[in-house]
Amino acid sequence: AVNADIYEEEDFTLNTQGFLFAPRVNLVATSNAVSSAIDALRHVPNNAPDKDDAKVLILVLQFQLTLFDICANTSTLKAESVRSTVEDVKSDLLVKCLKRGRELLTLMQSSANNITSDANDGVRSKRIIDSAFDPYLCRALMGNTPVRKVRFKTPADALSGLIDIVAEMDWAVCDLLLKGSSLGRIKRMLEHVSKFSVNVLNRSLIVLNLYFDDLILGQHDITELVIEHMRQFGGVPATITDTEHCKEFAVRLGKPIYDTLKLLALNRNRQHAYMDVLVIKEWPFLQQDAVSLDYHFHQELDLGEMDQMSAFLTNYTSALTTSIMAHYASLQVELGLLRNHHDLAIAFWYRAFVISAQLSATALMRKAKVQQKVLAARAAALEEEAKGASSEPKSSGPSNNGRSKKKGKKGGPNSKRTQASAKVDALKESKEDMEDGVELMLNNLKRTLCRGIVQFIAALDQAGLVKTPSYEFTSQRKRFSKRYEGFVNISTPPPLAYGDFEQGYSHADVSQQTLITSAIDCFKASKAVVDKLLSDVRDDDDYYLPIRRAELRNLAKVCIGNSLYLHKLSRQVQSGEKVEGEVSFDFEAHRAFCIVKLT
């Protein structure tokens, strides 16, 4: 964990006061020592009184040795053998470790049942297993050093937790190393790691292997990954990406992009602080360089007059910047930093604005990409037509039956089919293009949900069910500027002020029923998108898609829950009586989107 630069103090109870912990431990020697102990236990005679104890100890040591070998192999990877080593870990060691851990847990549970019936063997087996997973095992090594008050798990819970950690290694560590084939896919897989709060051991292994031997995941040159992402996601043409200036810009993008990947391996609390201090500050300068390069390329490469769609690098950096900003705005909600309706309304309003800017940049990139594909399809069709024309036999005179070939016919049906085939091949979407399309739908869904929640809160505000808090030593304006001060230097999208929120949030000219109807329409549209995504997303697509079916079902609950409470509010408003009720914000279904309850 320390070597991976992801050591998190709150995840550990040991305090070594600056001393190296077990500096002389050798991985090979440790593995050999445990293997020798297992062999010695296997040679215990069958008629020995402690034979059953030996069997239990063998199972314990086999599980611990297999887990040790997994960590040892995945923490000492080399670029030339990374795939073969990880494949062996995934297909062999992980399977054995899970099997042995479950056997051990079953034995522990059966031993506990035997203890209740006063069976002597159950008592001894449980004592051995409890000693193997003793939470205070290393306490004596620390002398009288005080430790923080923590809640230790029982041995059964500790073993169950270790089994879960091993299962996480399969998809969080091994699948990332084996299936992370592009920058977009690596980012999405790490987003899943972040969402599911993967254990710190696995996150440490991820960071340790994220960049080693000067390669991402020990396999990919980061500059080549960025250039390929520019082409595939950003629609930047090869005439630009092949230039030395673009390659130098890709080199400069490498470190900030790596930081955004590493960010996703931190826990959610540290992500917020890390973004505030380091990540966001780099991107304003990258945006400025992208604008300058776009002007340079249009002049040097004679690309014509520059418009929004042809500002390729500007759109690409804007899309990356806004995705970071949207993640930052989402974290404020997820971490529970906003405790009243007004702060939540500001957060969802700002997030909707940032996602809109992200969608605008993405739409421009997709249009540019489609345009390039159309031009490529035309070029392919013309090339096939030229090949077909050159392959036709030339007639030197009249045919045997005395009839000459009619003029005006150029090629036959086969030539037309060839041209159509060339167009289809050029316009065909790749698997990653379809994954980007799912992400586009998801961002549209998030924006609509944010707008619906803001309008719901505004309707409650109009009804007098919530009241904007006031502060003695600060103001809403100052709190707003402090919360989003990291966005001040970003030019695209431009930073917003509290006055912009007041103007957007105020619906004084809109009737309460109209506002409620608009919010209902937002959640209805969101539910339709969720249903569409549920029909498109399959369980076997979880590796690369930005969302999984379980999260989609939770978003469906958010849409349905808010719609029900909006209808309840609508009936009270239509009745003409005073609107009454208690408002609460429920994040149980989804951490980033709440159900606004009216009870």
Coordinates of C-alpha atoms in Angstrom, one line a residue:
A1 CA 0.0 0.0 0.0
V2 CA 2.8 2.4 0.8
N3 CA 4.6 1.6 -2.4
A4 CA 1.4 2.2 -4.4
D5 CA 1.1 5.7 -2.8
I6 CA -2.5 5.0 -1.7
Y7 CA -1.9 4.4 2.0
E8 CA -5.1 5.5 3.9
E9 CA -4.7 5.9 7.6
E10 CA -8.3 5.3 8.4
D11 CA -8.0 1.8 6.9
F12 CA -5.3 0.5 9.3
T13 CA -4.9 0.2 13.0
L14 CA -1.1 -0.4 13.1
N15 CA 1.1 2.6 13.8
T16 CA 4.8 1.9 13.2
Q17 CA 6.0 5.4 14.2
G18 CA 8.2 5.7 11.1
F19 CA 9.8 2.2 11.4
L20 CA 9.8 -0.2 8.5
F21 CA 7.3 -3.0 9.0
A22 CA 8.9 -6.4 8.5
P23 CA 11.8 -5.1 6.3
R24 CA 13.5 -8.5 6.0
V25 CA 10.4 -10.4 4.7
N26 CA 11.3 -12.2 1.5
L27 CA 8.3 -13.3 -0.6
V28 CA 9.9 -16.5 -1.9
A29 CA 11.3 -17.5 1.5
T30 CA 7.9 -16.8 3.2
S31 CA 6.0 -18.9 0.6
N32 CA 8.5 -21.8 1.0
A33 CA 8.3 -21.7 4.8
V34 CA 4.5 -21.9 4.8
S35 CA 4.7 -24.7 2.2
S36 CA 7.1 -26.6 4.4
A37 CA 4.8 -26.3 7.4
I38 CA 1.9 -27.6 5.3
D39 CA 4.0 -30.6 4.2
A40 CA 5.0 -31.3 7.8
L41 CA 1.3 -31.2 8.9
R42 CA 0.4 -33.7 6.1
H43 CA 2.9 -36.2 7.5
V44 CA 1.1 -36.3 10.9
P45 CA 0.2 -40.0 11.5
N46 CA -3.5 -40.9 11.1
N47 CA -3.6 -42.3 14.6
A48 CA -2.1 -39.2 16.2
P49 CA -4.5 -37.5 18.7
D50 CA -4.0 -34.1 17.0
K51 CA -4.6 -35.3 13.4
D52 CA -7.9 -33.4 13.1
D53 CA -6.2 -30.3 14.3
A54 CA -3.6 -30.8 11.6
K55 CA -6.3 -31.0 8.9
V56 CA -7.8 -27.7 10.1
L57 CA -4.4 -26.0 10.2
I58 CA -3.6 -27.3 6.7
L59 CA -6.8 -25.7 5.4
V60 CA -6.0 -22.4 7.2
L61 CA -2.4 -22.3 5.9
Q62 CA -3.5 -23.2 2.3
F63 CA -6.0 -20.4 2.2
Q64 CA -3.5 -17.8 3.6
L65 CA -0.7 -19.0 1.4
T66 CA -2.8 -18.8 -1.7
L67 CA -3.9 -15.3 -0.8
F68 CA -0.3 -14.4 -0.1
D69 CA 0.8 -15.8 -3.5
I70 CA -1.9 -13.7 -5.3
C71 CA -0.7 -10.5 -3.6
A72 CA 2.9 -11.4 -4.3
N73 CA 2.3 -12.1 -8.0
T74 CA 0.1 -9.1 -8.7
S75 CA 2.5 -6.7 -6.8
T76 CA 5.6 -7.8 -8.7
L77 CA 4.4 -7.8 -12.3
K78 CA 6.8 -7.2 -15.2
A79 CA 5.8 -5.7 -18.5
E80 CA 7.0 -8.7 -20.6
S81 CA 4.9 -11.2 -18.6
V82 CA 2.0 -9.2 -17.2
R83 CA -0.7 -10.9 -19.2
S84 CA 0.5 -14.5 -18.6
T85 CA 1.0 -13.9 -14.9
V86 CA -2.4 -12.3 -14.4
E87 CA -4.1 -15.0 -16.4
D88 CA -2.5 -17.7 -14.2
V89 CA -3.6 -15.8 -11.1
K90 CA -7.2 -15.4 -12.4
S91 CA -7.6 -19.0 -13.6
D92 CA -5.7 -20.9 -10.9
L93 CA -4.8 -19.0 -7.7
L94 CA -8.1 -17.0 -7.3
V95 CA -10.2 -20.1 -7.9
K96 CA -8.2 -22.1 -5.3
C97 CA -8.3 -19.3 -2.8
L98 CA -12.1 -18.8 -3.1
K99 CA -12.7 -22.6 -2.8
R100 CA -10.4 -22.9 0.3
G101 CA -11.9 -19.8 1.9
R102 CA -15.4 -21.1 1.5
E103 CA -14.4 -24.5 2.8
L104 CA -12.8 -22.9 5.8
L105 CA -15.9 -20.7 6.5
T106 CA -18.2 -23.8 6.2
L107 CA -15.9 -25.6 8.7
M108 CA -16.0 -22.6 11.0
Q109 CA -19.8 -22.5 10.9
S110 CA -20.2 -26.2 11.4
S111 CA -17.7 -26.1 14.3
A112 CA -19.8 -23.3 15.9
N113 CA -22.8 -25.6 15.6
N114 CA -20.9 -28.4 17.2
I115 CA -19.9 -26.2 20.1
T116 CA -23.5 -25.7 21.0
S117 CA -23.9 -29.5 21.4
D118 CA -20.7 -29.5 23.7
A119 CA -18.7 -31.5 21.1
N120 CA -15.0 -31.4 22.0
D121 CA -13.8 -31.4 18.4
G122 CA -15.9 -28.3 17.6
V123 CA -14.3 -26.4 20.5
R124 CA -10.8 -27.2 19.3
S125 CA -11.4 -26.5 15.6
K126 CA -13.0 -23.1 16.5
R127 CA -10.1 -22.2 18.8
I128 CA -7.6 -22.9 16.0
I129 CA -9.5 -20.9 13.4
D130 CA -10.1 -18.0 15.8
S131 CA -6.3 -17.9 16.5
A132 CA -5.6 -17.8 12.8
F133 CA -7.8 -14.8 12.3
D134 CA -7.2 -13.1 15.6
P135 CA -7.8 -9.3 15.1
Y136 CA -5.3 -8.6 17.9
L137 CA -2.6 -10.8 16.5
C138 CA -0.1 -8.0 15.9
R139 CA -1.0 -5.9 18.9
A140 CA 2.0 -7.3 21.0
L141 CA 4.4 -6.1 18.3
M142 CA 3.5 -2.5 19.0
G143 CA 4.4 -2.6 22.7
N144 CA 2.3 0.0 24.6
T145 CA 1.7 2.2 21.6
P146 CA -1.9 3.4 21.9
V147 CA -4.2 2.7 19.0
R148 CA -7.5 4.3 18.1
K149 CA -10.7 2.9 19.3
V150 CA -11.9 0.6 16.5
R151 CA -14.5 -2.1 16.1
F152 CA -12.9 -5.4 15.3
K153 CA -14.8 -8.1 13.4
T154 CA -15.3 -11.6 14.7
P155 CA -13.1 -14.3 13.1
A156 CA -16.1 -15.5 11.0
D157 CA -16.8 -12.0 9.7
A158 CA -13.1 -11.5 9.1
L159 CA -12.8 -14.6 7.0
S160 CA -16.0 -13.7 5.1
G161 CA -14.5 -10.3 4.4
L162 CA -11.3 -11.8 3.1
I163 CA -13.3 -14.0 0.7
D164 CA -15.1 -10.9 -0.6
I165 CA -11.8 -9.2 -1.1
V166 CA -10.5 -12.2 -3.1
A167 CA -13.7 -12.1 -5.2
E168 CA -13.1 -8.3 -5.8
M169 CA -9.6 -9.1 -7.0
D170 CA -11.1 -11.1 -9.9
W171 CA -13.0 -8.2 -11.5
A172 CA -11.3 -5.1 -10.0
V173 CA -7.6 -6.1 -10.5
C174 CA -7.3 -9.0 -12.9
D175 CA -10.0 -8.0 -15.4
L176 CA -8.6 -4.4 -15.4
L177 CA -5.2 -5.7 -16.3
L178 CA -6.5 -8.2 -18.9
K179 CA -9.4 -6.2 -20.5
G180 CA -8.2 -2.6 -20.1
S181 CA -7.5 -2.2 -23.8
S182 CA -8.1 1.5 -24.4
L183 CA -8.2 4.8 -22.4
G184 CA -12.0 4.9 -22.4
R185 CA -12.4 1.4 -21.2
I186 CA -9.8 1.7 -18.5
K187 CA -11.6 4.8 -17.2
R188 CA -14.9 3.1 -17.1
M189 CA -13.6 0.0 -15.4
L190 CA -12.0 2.2 -12.7
E191 CA -15.2 4.1 -12.3
H192 CA -16.9 0.8 -11.3
V193 CA -14.0 0.3 -8.8
S194 CA -14.8 3.8 -7.4
K195 CA -18.5 3.3 -7.2
F196 CA -18.4 -0.1 -5.4
S197 CA -15.9 1.2 -2.8
V198 CA -13.5 -1.6 -3.4
N199 CA -11.3 -2.7 -0.5
V200 CA -8.1 -0.7 0.0
L201 CA -5.9 -3.8 -0.7
N202 CA -7.3 -4.1 -4.2
R203 CA -7.2 -0.4 -4.8
S204 CA -3.5 -0.4 -3.8
L205 CA -2.8 -3.2 -6.2
I206 CA -4.6 -1.3 -8.9
V207 CA -2.5 1.9 -8.3
L208 CA 0.7 -0.2 -8.1
N209 CA 0.0 -1.7 -11.5
L210 CA -1.6 1.4 -13.1
Y211 CA 1.7 2.6 -14.4
F212 CA 4.9 0.5 -14.2
D213 CA 7.8 -0.1 -16.6
D214 CA 6.8 3.3 -18.2
L215 CA 3.6 1.8 -19.4
I216 CA -0.1 2.0 -18.4
L217 CA -1.0 -1.3 -16.8
G218 CA 2.5 -2.4 -17.9
Q219 CA 1.2 -2.8 -21.5
H220 CA 0.2 0.5 -23.1
D221 CA 2.2 3.6 -23.9
I222 CA 0.2 6.5 -22.5
T223 CA 0.9 8.8 -25.4
E224 CA -0.4 6.3 -27.9
L225 CA -3.4 5.7 -25.7
V226 CA -4.2 9.4 -25.6
I227 CA -3.8 9.7 -29.4
E228 CA -6.0 6.7 -30.0
H229 CA -8.6 8.1 -27.6
M230 CA -8.5 11.4 -29.5
R231 CA -9.4 9.6 -32.7
Q232 CA -11.9 7.2 -31.4
F233 CA -13.7 9.3 -28.8
G234 CA -12.8 12.9 -29.9
G235 CA -13.1 12.4 -33.6
V236 CA -9.8 14.1 -34.2
P237 CA -8.7 13.4 -37.8
A238 CA -5.5 11.5 -38.5
T239 CA -4.1 14.6 -40.4
I240 CA -3.9 16.3 -37.0
T241 CA -3.0 13.4 -34.7
D242 CA -0.1 12.4 -36.9
T243 CA 1.6 15.8 -36.6
E244 CA 4.5 16.4 -34.1
H245 CA 2.6 19.2 -32.4
C246 CA -0.4 17.0 -31.6
K247 CA 1.9 14.2 -30.3
E248 CA 3.6 16.7 -28.0
F249 CA 0.2 17.8 -26.8
A250 CA -0.7 14.2 -26.2
V251 CA 2.5 13.8 -24.1
R252 CA 1.5 16.8 -22.0
L253 CA -2.0 15.4 -21.6
G254 CA -0.6 12.1 -20.3
K255 CA 0.2 13.1 -16.7
P256 CA -3.2 14.9 -16.0
I257 CA -5.1 12.0 -17.6
Y258 CA -3.1 9.5 -15.5
D259 CA -4.0 11.6 -12.4
T260 CA -7.7 11.3 -13.3
L261 CA -7.3 7.5 -13.5
K262 CA -5.4 7.3 -10.3
L263 CA -8.0 9.5 -8.7
L264 CA -10.7 6.8 -9.2
A265 CA -8.6 4.3 -7.1
L266 CA -8.9 6.6 -4.1
N267 CA -11.8 6.4 -1.7
R268 CA -14.6 8.8 -2.4
N269 CA -13.6 11.2 0.4
R270 CA -10.1 11.5 -0.8
Q271 CA -11.2 11.9 -4.4
H272 CA -13.0 15.2 -3.5
A273 CA -9.9 16.7 -1.8
Y274 CA -7.5 15.4 -4.4
M275 CA -9.5 17.0 -7.2
D276 CA -9.7 20.3 -5.4
V277 CA -6.0 20.5 -4.8
L278 CA -4.4 18.9 -7.9
V279 CA -6.5 17.6 -10.7
I280 CA -8.8 20.5 -11.7
K281 CA -6.0 23.1 -11.7
E282 CA -4.2 21.6 -14.7
W283 CA -7.0 21.7 -17.1
P284 CA -7.5 25.4 -17.7
F285 CA -3.9 25.6 -19.1
L286 CA -4.6 22.5 -21.3
Q287 CA -7.7 24.1 -22.7
Q288 CA -5.8 27.2 -23.6
D289 CA -3.2 25.1 -25.4
A290 CA -5.9 23.2 -27.3
V291 CA -7.4 26.4 -28.6
S292 CA -4.0 27.6 -29.8
L293 CA -3.3 24.3 -31.5
D294 CA -6.7 24.3 -33.3
Y295 CA -6.0 27.7 -34.8
H296 CA -2.5 26.5 -35.8
F297 CA -3.7 23.4 -37.5
H298 CA -6.4 25.2 -39.4
Q299 CA -3.8 27.6 -40.8
E300 CA -1.0 25.1 -41.4
L301 CA -3.1 22.2 -42.8
D302 CA -5.5 24.3 -44.7
L303 CA -8.6 22.9 -43.0
G304 CA -10.8 25.8 -43.9
E305 CA -12.6 28.2 -41.6
M306 CA -12.7 27.0 -38.1
D307 CA -16.1 26.5 -36.5
Q308 CA -17.3 24.8 -33.3
M309 CA -17.3 21.4 -34.9
S310 CA -13.9 21.6 -36.4
A311 CA -12.2 22.8 -33.1
F312 CA -11.2 19.2 -32.5
L313 CA -8.7 19.5 -29.7
T314 CA -10.7 22.2 -27.9
N315 CA -13.8 20.0 -27.9
Y316 CA -11.8 17.0 -26.7
T317 CA -10.2 18.8 -23.8
S318 CA -13.6 20.4 -22.9
A319 CA -15.2 17.0 -22.8
L320 CA -12.5 15.7 -20.5
T321 CA -12.6 18.8 -18.3
T322 CA -16.4 18.8 -17.9
S323 CA -16.4 15.0 -17.0
I324 CA -14.1 15.9 -14.1
M325 CA -16.2 18.8 -13.1
A326 CA -19.4 16.6 -13.2
H327 CA -17.7 14.0 -11.0
Y328 CA -16.7 16.7 -8.5
A329 CA -20.2 18.1 -8.3
S330 CA -21.6 14.5 -7.9
L331 CA -19.2 13.8 -5.0
Q332 CA -20.5 16.7 -3.0
V333 CA -23.9 15.0 -3.0
E334 CA -22.6 11.5 -2.5
L335 CA -20.4 12.3 0.5
G336 CA -23.3 14.0 2.3
L337 CA -21.6 17.4 2.4
L338 CA -24.9 19.1 1.6
R339 CA -27.4 18.9 4.4
N340 CA -30.4 21.1 3.4
H341 CA -32.6 21.6 0.4
H342 CA -31.0 24.8 -0.7
D343 CA -27.5 23.3 -0.9
L344 CA -28.9 20.3 -2.7
A345 CA -30.8 22.5 -5.2
I346 CA -27.5 24.4 -6.0
A347 CA -25.5 21.2 -6.4
F348 CA -28.1 19.6 -8.8
W349 CA -28.5 22.8 -10.7
Y350 CA -24.7 23.3 -11.2
R351 CA -24.3 19.6 -12.1
A352 CA -27.0 19.9 -14.7
F353 CA -25.2 22.9 -16.2
V354 CA -21.8 21.0 -16.3
I355 CA -23.4 17.9 -17.8
S356 CA -25.0 20.1 -20.5
A357 CA -21.6 21.5 -21.4
Q358 CA -20.2 18.0 -21.5
L359 CA -23.0 16.9 -23.8
S360 CA -22.4 19.9 -26.1
A361 CA -18.8 19.0 -26.5
T362 CA -19.6 15.3 -27.0
A363 CA -22.2 16.1 -29.6
L364 CA -19.8 18.3 -31.6
M365 CA -17.2 15.5 -31.5
R366 CA -19.7 12.9 -32.6
K367 CA -20.9 15.1 -35.5
A368 CA -17.3 15.6 -36.6
K369 CA -16.7 11.9 -36.4
V370 CA -19.8 11.1 -38.5
Q371 CA -18.7 13.7 -41.1
Q372 CA -15.3 12.1 -41.3
K373 CA -16.9 8.6 -41.7
V374 CA -19.2 10.0 -44.5
L375 CA -16.2 11.4 -46.4
A376 CA -14.3 8.1 -45.9
A377 CA -17.4 6.2 -47.2
R378 CA -17.5 8.4 -50.3
A379 CA -13.8 7.9 -50.9
A380 CA -14.1 4.1 -50.4
A381 CA -17.1 4.0 -52.9
L382 CA -15.1 6.0 -55.5
E383 CA -12.1 3.7 -55.1
E384 CA -14.3 0.6 -55.5
E385 CA -16.0 2.2 -58.6
A386 CA -12.6 3.0 -60.1
K387 CA -11.4 -0.6 -59.5
G388 CA -14.6 -1.9 -61.1
A389 CA -14.2 0.2 -64.1
S390 CA -10.6 -0.8 -64.6
S391 CA -11.5 -4.5 -64.4
E392 CA -14.2 -4.4 -67.2
P393 CA -13.1 -6.0 -70.5
K394 CA -12.6 -3.5 -73.3
S395 CA -14.5 -4.1 -76.6
S396 CA -12.6 -3.7 -79.8
G397 CA -15.5 -4.2 -82.2
P398 CA -19.0 -5.5 -82.6
S399 CA -20.0 -8.7 -80.9
N400 CA -20.6 -12.0 -82.7
N401 CA -24.3 -11.3 -83.0
G402 CA -23.6 -7.9 -84.6
R403 CA -25.1 -5.8 -81.7
S404 CA -22.9 -3.2 -80.0
K405 CA -23.0 -2.4 -76.3
K406 CA -25.4 0.4 -75.3
K407 CA -23.9 3.7 -74.2
G408 CA -24.4 5.3 -70.8
K409 CA -24.2 2.1 -68.7
K410 CA -21.4 2.2 -66.1
G411 CA -21.0 -1.2 -64.4
G412 CA -23.6 -3.7 -63.5
P413 CA -25.5 -4.6 -60.3
N414 CA -22.3 -6.2 -58.8
S415 CA -20.6 -2.8 -59.0
K416 CA -23.5 -1.1 -57.2
R417 CA -23.4 -3.7 -54.5
T418 CA -19.7 -3.3 -54.0
Q419 CA -20.1 0.5 -53.6
A420 CA -22.9 0.0 -51.1
S421 CA -20.8 -2.5 -49.1
A422 CA -17.9 0.0 -49.0
K423 CA -20.2 2.7 -47.6
V424 CA -21.7 0.4 -45.0
D425 CA -18.2 -0.7 -43.8
A426 CA -17.0 2.9 -43.5
L427 CA -20.1 4.0 -41.5
K428 CA -20.3 0.9 -39.3
E429 CA -20.0 1.7 -35.6
S430 CA -17.3 0.0 -33.5
K431 CA -17.9 -1.7 -30.2
E432 CA -16.3 1.3 -28.4
D433 CA -18.6 3.7 -30.4
M434 CA -21.6 1.9 -29.0
E435 CA -20.2 2.1 -25.5
D436 CA -19.8 5.9 -26.0
G437 CA -23.4 6.0 -27.2
V438 CA -24.5 4.4 -23.9
E439 CA -22.5 6.9 -22.0
L440 CA -24.1 9.7 -23.9
M441 CA -27.6 8.4 -23.0
L442 CA -26.5 8.0 -19.4
N443 CA -25.4 11.7 -19.3
N444 CA -28.7 12.8 -20.8
L445 CA -30.4 10.8 -18.1
K446 CA -28.3 12.4 -15.3
R447 CA -29.0 15.9 -16.6
T448 CA -32.8 15.2 -16.8
L449 CA -32.8 13.8 -13.3
C450 CA -30.9 16.8 -11.9
R451 CA -33.4 19.2 -13.6
G452 CA -36.3 17.2 -12.2
I453 CA -35.0 17.3 -8.7
V454 CA -34.3 21.1 -8.9
Q455 CA -37.8 21.8 -10.1
F456 CA -39.3 19.5 -7.4
I457 CA -37.4 21.5 -4.7
A458 CA -38.4 24.8 -6.3
A459 CA -42.1 23.7 -6.2
L460 CA -41.7 22.8 -2.5
D461 CA -40.2 26.2 -2.0
Q462 CA -43.1 27.9 -3.7
A463 CA -45.5 25.9 -1.5
G464 CA -43.7 27.1 1.6
L465 CA -42.7 23.6 2.7
V466 CA -39.0 24.4 2.8
K467 CA -37.3 27.6 3.9
T468 CA -33.9 28.9 2.7
P469 CA -31.5 28.9 5.7
S470 CA -29.8 32.2 6.7
Y471 CA -26.4 32.5 8.4
E472 CA -25.0 35.0 10.9
F473 CA -21.3 34.9 9.9
T474 CA -21.5 34.0 6.2
S475 CA -24.0 34.2 3.3
Q476 CA -25.3 31.9 0.6
R477 CA -23.2 33.9 -2.0
K478 CA -20.0 33.3 -0.1
R479 CA -20.7 29.6 0.5
F480 CA -21.4 29.2 -3.2
S481 CA -18.2 30.9 -4.3
K482 CA -16.2 28.8 -1.8
R483 CA -17.7 25.6 -2.9
Y484 CA -17.0 26.1 -6.5
E485 CA -13.8 28.1 -6.4
G486 CA -11.9 25.4 -8.2
F487 CA -13.9 26.1 -11.3
V488 CA -13.0 29.8 -11.5
N489 CA -10.1 29.5 -13.9
I490 CA -11.8 27.1 -16.3
S491 CA -13.0 28.9 -19.4
T492 CA -15.2 26.2 -20.9
P493 CA -17.7 26.0 -19.4
P494 CA -17.5 29.5 -17.9
P495 CA -17.8 29.6 -14.1
L496 CA -21.2 30.5 -12.6
A497 CA -22.0 32.8 -9.7
Y498 CA -24.7 32.6 -7.1
G499 CA -26.7 35.2 -9.0
D500 CA -26.9 32.8 -11.9
F501 CA -28.4 30.2 -9.6
E502 CA -31.0 32.6 -8.2
Q503 CA -32.0 33.5 -11.7
G504 CA -32.3 29.9 -12.8
Y505 CA -33.9 28.6 -9.6
S506 CA -36.5 31.4 -9.2
H507 CA -39.8 30.4 -10.9
A508 CA -41.8 33.5 -9.8
D509 CA -43.3 33.8 -13.3
V510 CA -44.3 30.1 -13.5
S511 CA -47.4 28.7 -11.8
Q512 CA -46.9 26.0 -9.2
Q513 CA -48.9 23.4 -11.1
T514 CA -46.8 24.1 -14.3
L515 CA -43.6 23.7 -12.3
I516 CA -44.9 20.4 -10.9
T517 CA -45.9 19.2 -14.3
S518 CA -42.5 20.0 -15.7
A519 CA -40.8 18.1 -12.9
I520 CA -43.1 15.1 -13.5
D521 CA -42.2 15.2 -17.2
C522 CA -38.5 15.1 -16.3
F523 CA -38.9 12.0 -14.2
K524 CA -41.1 10.4 -16.9
A525 CA -38.5 11.0 -19.6
S526 CA -35.8 9.7 -17.2
K527 CA -37.8 6.5 -16.6
A528 CA -38.1 6.0 -20.4
V529 CA -34.3 6.3 -20.8
V530 CA -33.7 3.9 -17.9
D531 CA -36.0 1.4 -19.6
K532 CA -34.2 1.8 -22.9
L533 CA -30.8 1.3 -21.2
L534 CA -32.1 -1.8 -19.3
S535 CA -33.1 -3.3 -22.6
D536 CA -29.7 -2.6 -24.1
V537 CA -27.4 -3.3 -21.2
R538 CA -26.7 -7.0 -20.5
D539 CA -24.9 -8.6 -17.5
D540 CA -22.0 -9.7 -19.8
D541 CA -21.4 -6.1 -20.9
D542 CA -20.5 -4.9 -17.4
Y543 CA -16.8 -4.6 -18.2
Y544 CA -16.9 -1.6 -20.4
L545 CA -20.3 0.0 -20.1
P546 CA -20.5 3.1 -17.8
I547 CA -23.4 1.6 -15.8
R548 CA -24.6 -1.7 -14.6
R549 CA -28.1 -3.1 -14.4
A550 CA -28.3 -3.0 -10.6
E551 CA -27.6 0.8 -10.7
L552 CA -30.1 1.3 -13.5
R553 CA -32.8 -0.4 -11.4
N554 CA -31.9 1.9 -8.5
L555 CA -32.3 4.9 -10.8
A556 CA -35.7 3.5 -11.9
K557 CA -36.7 3.6 -8.2
V558 CA -35.6 7.3 -8.0
C559 CA -37.7 8.2 -11.0
I560 CA -40.8 6.3 -9.7
G561 CA -40.4 7.5 -6.2
N562 CA -40.1 11.2 -7.1
S563 CA -43.0 10.9 -9.6
L564 CA -45.3 9.5 -6.8
Y565 CA -44.5 12.3 -4.4
L566 CA -44.9 14.9 -7.1
H567 CA -48.4 13.5 -7.9
K568 CA -49.1 13.8 -4.1
L569 CA -48.0 17.4 -4.1
S570 CA -50.0 18.1 -7.3
R571 CA -53.2 16.8 -5.7
Q572 CA -52.8 19.1 -2.7
V573 CA -52.1 22.1 -4.9
Q574 CA -55.2 21.3 -7.1
S575 CA -57.4 21.0 -4.1
G576 CA -56.9 24.7 -3.3
E577 CA -56.1 24.0 0.3
K578 CA -53.0 24.8 2.2
V579 CA -50.2 22.5 1.2
E580 CA -48.8 20.6 4.3
G581 CA -46.3 17.9 4.9
E582 CA -42.8 17.2 6.0
V583 CA -40.0 17.1 3.4
S584 CA -37.0 14.7 3.5
F585 CA -34.3 13.6 1.1
D586 CA -33.8 9.9 0.8
F587 CA -30.5 8.7 -0.8
E588 CA -31.0 5.0 0.0
A589 CA -31.8 4.0 -3.6
H590 CA -28.9 5.9 -5.1
R591 CA -26.1 7.9 -3.6
A592 CA -26.0 10.6 -6.2
F593 CA -29.8 11.1 -6.8
C594 CA -32.4 11.5 -4.0
I595 CA -36.0 10.7 -3.7
V596 CA -37.7 13.9 -2.4
K597 CA -40.3 12.6 0.1
L598 CA -43.4 14.5 1.2
T599 CA -45.0 12.9 4.2

